[in-house]
PDB file of C-alpha atoms in Angstrom:
ATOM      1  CA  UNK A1132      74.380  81.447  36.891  1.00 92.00           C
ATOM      2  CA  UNK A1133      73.345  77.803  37.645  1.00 95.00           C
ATOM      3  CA  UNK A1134      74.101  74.315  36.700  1.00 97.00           C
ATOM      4  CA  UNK A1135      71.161  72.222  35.064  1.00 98.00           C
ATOM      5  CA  UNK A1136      70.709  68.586  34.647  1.00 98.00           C
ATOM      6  CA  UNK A1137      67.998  67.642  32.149  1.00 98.00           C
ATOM      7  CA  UNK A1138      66.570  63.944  32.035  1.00 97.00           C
ATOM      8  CA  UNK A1139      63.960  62.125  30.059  1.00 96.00           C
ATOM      9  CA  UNK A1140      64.569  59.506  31.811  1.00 96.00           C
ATOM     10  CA  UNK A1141      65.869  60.187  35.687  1.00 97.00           C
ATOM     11  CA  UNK A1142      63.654  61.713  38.054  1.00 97.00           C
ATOM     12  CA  UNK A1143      65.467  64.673  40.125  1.00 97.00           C
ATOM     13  CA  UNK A1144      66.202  62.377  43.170  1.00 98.00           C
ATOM     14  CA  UNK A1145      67.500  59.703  40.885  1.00 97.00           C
ATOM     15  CA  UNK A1146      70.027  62.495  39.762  1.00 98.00           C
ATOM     16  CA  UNK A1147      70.731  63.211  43.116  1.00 98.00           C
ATOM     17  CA  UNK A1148      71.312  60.224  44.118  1.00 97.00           C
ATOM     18  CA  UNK A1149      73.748  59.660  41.138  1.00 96.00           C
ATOM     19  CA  UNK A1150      75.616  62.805  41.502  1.00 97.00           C
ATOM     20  CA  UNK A1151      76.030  62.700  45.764  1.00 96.00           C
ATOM     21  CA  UNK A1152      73.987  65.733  46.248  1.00 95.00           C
ATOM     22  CA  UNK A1153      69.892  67.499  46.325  1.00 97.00           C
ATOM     23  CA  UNK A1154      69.674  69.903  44.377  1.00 97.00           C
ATOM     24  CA  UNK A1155      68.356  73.693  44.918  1.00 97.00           C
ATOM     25  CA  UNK A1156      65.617  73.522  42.321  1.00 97.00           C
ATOM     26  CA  UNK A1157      63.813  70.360  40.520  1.00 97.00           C
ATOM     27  CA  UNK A1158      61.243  69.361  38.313  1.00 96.00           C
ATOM     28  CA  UNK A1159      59.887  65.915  37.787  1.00 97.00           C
ATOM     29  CA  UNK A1160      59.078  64.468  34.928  1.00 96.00           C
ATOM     30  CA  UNK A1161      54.842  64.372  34.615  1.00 94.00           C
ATOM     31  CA  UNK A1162      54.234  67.426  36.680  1.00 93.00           C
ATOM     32  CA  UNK A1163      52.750  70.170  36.130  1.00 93.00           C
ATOM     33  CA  UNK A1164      53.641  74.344  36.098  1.00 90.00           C
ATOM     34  CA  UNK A1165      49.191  74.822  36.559  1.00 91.00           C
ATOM     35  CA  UNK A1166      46.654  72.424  36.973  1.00 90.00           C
ATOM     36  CA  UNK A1167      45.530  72.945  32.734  1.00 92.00           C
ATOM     37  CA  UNK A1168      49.546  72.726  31.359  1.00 91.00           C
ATOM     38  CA  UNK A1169      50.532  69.236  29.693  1.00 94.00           C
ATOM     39  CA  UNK A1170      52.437  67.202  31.754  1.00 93.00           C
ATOM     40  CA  UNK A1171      56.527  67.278  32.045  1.00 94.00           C
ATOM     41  CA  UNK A1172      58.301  65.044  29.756  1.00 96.00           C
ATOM     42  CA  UNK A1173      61.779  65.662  31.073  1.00 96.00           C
ATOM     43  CA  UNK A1174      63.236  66.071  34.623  1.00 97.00           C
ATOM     44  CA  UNK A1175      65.081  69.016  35.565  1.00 98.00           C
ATOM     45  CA  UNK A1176      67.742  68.890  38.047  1.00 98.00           C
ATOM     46  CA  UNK A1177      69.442  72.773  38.833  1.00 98.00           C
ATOM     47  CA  UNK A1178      72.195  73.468  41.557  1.00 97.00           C
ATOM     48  CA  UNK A1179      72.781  77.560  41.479  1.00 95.00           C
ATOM     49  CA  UNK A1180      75.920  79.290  41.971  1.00 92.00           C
ATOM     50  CA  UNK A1181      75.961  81.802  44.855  1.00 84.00           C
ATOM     51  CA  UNK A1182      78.723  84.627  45.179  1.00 71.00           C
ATOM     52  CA  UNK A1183      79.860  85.922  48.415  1.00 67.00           C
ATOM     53  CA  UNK A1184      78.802  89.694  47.887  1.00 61.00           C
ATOM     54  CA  UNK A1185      80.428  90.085  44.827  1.00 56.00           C
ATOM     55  CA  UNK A1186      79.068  91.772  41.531  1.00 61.00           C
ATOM     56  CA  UNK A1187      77.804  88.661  40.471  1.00 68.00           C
ATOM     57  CA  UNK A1188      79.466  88.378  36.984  1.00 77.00           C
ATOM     58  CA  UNK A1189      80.886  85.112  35.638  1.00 79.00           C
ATOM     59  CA  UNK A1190      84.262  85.437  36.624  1.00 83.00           C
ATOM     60  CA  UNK A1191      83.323  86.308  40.502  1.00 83.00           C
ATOM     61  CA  UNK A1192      81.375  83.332  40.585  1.00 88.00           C
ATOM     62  CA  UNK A1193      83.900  81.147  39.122  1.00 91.00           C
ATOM     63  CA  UNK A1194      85.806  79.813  42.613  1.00 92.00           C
ATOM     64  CA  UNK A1195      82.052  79.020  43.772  1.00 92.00           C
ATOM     65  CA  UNK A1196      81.998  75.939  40.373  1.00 95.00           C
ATOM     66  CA  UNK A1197      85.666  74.923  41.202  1.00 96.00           C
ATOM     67  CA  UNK A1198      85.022  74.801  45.460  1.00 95.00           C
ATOM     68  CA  UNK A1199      82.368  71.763  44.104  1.00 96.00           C
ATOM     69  CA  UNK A1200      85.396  70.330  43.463  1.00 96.00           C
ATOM     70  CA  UNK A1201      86.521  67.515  40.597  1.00 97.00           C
ATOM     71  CA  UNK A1202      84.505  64.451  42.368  1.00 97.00           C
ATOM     72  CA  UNK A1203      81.502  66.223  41.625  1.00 98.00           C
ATOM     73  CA  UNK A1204      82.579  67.416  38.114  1.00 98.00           C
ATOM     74  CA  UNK A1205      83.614  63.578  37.372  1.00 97.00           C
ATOM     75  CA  UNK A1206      80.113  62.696  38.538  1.00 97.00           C
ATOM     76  CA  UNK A1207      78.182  65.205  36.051  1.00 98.00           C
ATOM     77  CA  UNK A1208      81.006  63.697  33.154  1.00 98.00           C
ATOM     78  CA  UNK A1209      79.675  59.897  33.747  1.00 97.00           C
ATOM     79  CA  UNK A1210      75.708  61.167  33.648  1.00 97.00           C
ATOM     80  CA  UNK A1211      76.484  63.268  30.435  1.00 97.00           C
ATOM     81  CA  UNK A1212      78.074  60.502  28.550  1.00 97.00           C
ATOM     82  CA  UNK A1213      75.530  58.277  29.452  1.00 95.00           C
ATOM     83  CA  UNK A1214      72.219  58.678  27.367  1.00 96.00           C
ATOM     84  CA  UNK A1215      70.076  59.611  30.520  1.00 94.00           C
ATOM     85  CA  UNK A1216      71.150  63.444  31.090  1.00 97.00           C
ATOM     86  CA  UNK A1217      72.403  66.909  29.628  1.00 98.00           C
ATOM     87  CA  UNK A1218      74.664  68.797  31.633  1.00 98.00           C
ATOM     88  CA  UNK A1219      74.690  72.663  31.019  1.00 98.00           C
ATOM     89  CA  UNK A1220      76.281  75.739  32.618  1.00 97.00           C
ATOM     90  CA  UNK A1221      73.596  78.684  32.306  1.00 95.00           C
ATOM     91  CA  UNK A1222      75.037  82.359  32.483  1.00 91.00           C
ATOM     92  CA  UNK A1223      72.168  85.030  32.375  1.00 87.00           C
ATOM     93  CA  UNK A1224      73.084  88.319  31.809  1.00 82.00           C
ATOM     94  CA  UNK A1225      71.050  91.348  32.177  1.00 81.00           C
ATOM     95  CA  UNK A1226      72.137  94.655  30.008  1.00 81.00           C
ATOM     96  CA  UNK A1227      70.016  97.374  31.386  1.00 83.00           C
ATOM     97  CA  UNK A1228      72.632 100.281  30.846  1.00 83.00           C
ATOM     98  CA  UNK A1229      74.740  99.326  27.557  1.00 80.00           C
ATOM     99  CA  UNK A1230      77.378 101.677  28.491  1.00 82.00           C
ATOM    100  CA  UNK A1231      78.589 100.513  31.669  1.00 81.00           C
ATOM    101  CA  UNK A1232      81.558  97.774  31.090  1.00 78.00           C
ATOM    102  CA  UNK A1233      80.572  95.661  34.337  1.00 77.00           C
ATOM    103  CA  UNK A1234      77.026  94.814  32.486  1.00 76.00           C
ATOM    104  CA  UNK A1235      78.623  93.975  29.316  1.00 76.00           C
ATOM    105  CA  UNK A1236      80.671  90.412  27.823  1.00 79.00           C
ATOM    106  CA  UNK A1237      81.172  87.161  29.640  1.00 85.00           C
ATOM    107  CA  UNK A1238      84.698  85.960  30.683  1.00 86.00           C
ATOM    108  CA  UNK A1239      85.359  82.172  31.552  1.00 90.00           C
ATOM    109  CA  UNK A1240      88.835  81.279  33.082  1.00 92.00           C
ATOM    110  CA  UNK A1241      90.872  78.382  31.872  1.00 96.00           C
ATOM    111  CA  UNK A1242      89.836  76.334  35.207  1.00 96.00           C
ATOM    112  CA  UNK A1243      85.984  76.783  34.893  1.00 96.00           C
ATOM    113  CA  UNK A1244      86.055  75.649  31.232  1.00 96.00           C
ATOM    114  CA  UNK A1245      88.254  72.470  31.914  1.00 97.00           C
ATOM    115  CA  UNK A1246      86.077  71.901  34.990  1.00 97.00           C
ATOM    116  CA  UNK A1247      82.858  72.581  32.400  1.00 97.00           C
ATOM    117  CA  UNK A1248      85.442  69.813  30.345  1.00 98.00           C
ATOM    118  CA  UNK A1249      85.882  67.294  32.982  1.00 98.00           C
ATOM    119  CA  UNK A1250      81.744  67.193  33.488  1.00 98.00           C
ATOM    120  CA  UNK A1251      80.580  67.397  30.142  1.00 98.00           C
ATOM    121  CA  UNK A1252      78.761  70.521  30.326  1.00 98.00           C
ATOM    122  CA  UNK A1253      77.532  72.730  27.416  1.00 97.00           C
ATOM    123  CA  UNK A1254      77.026  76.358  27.876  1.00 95.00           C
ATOM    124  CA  UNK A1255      74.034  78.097  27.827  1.00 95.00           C
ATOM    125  CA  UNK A1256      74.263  82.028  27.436  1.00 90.00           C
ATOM    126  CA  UNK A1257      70.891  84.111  27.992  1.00 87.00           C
ATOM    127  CA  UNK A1258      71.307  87.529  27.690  1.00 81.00           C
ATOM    128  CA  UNK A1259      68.257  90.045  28.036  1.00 84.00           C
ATOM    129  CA  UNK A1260      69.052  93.429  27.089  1.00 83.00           C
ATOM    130  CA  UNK A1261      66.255  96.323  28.911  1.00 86.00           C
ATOM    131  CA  UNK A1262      66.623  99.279  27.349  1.00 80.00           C
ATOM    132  CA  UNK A1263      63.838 102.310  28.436  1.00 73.00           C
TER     133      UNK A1263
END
């Protein structure tokens, strides 16, 4: 799971800067993923959530979102209702063995989504099923 900040507009540091902290992962826009690929025409600002040891489902990583605390959610509100940024939540969730339970739904407490509220986040649900 990690929080993304996309930009057309702000460069990652300028999203830093707005939101009070670096981020874990960034793009800028103009570069490039190999020398031959078209340049970047949007910034991407991502800040991962990391469990402590648990399964890493949704709902374990929950307290990590809400220990960033309301300031910062507040912060990610005012750059998603301004036209420079998109907020999003992104849950990934591998299925490699459909029949056991801990590999299968998503479950989002009432706190995350109201924090999710309070910052103006969508949320983005990849799920990649591997089957043999």
């Amino acid at each position: 799971m990690y929080l993304r900040v996309v930009s057309e507009s702000l460069q990652p540091q300028e999203i830093s800067t707005r939101l009070g902290c670096e981020a874990d992962e960034a793009t800028a826009i103009g570069s490039r993923r190999h020398p031959q690929s078209p340049p970047r025409k949007h910034a991407t600002w991502i800040r991962h959530v990391r469990g402590r040891g648990e399964s890493g489902r949704p709902e374990d990583l929950e307290p990590t979102i809400l220990a960033w605390g309301p300031e910062f959610a507040v912060a990610l509100g005012r750059l998603a209702d301004s036209p420079d940024a998109a907020v999003s939540l992104v849950v990934v969730q591998e299925i490699t063995d459909p029949e056991d339970p801990q590999q299968k739904g998503i479950f989002l407490g009432a706190d995350l989504l109201a924090w999710l509220a309070r910052a103006g986040a969508s949320l983005d649900i990849d799920q990649y099923v591997y089957l043999d």
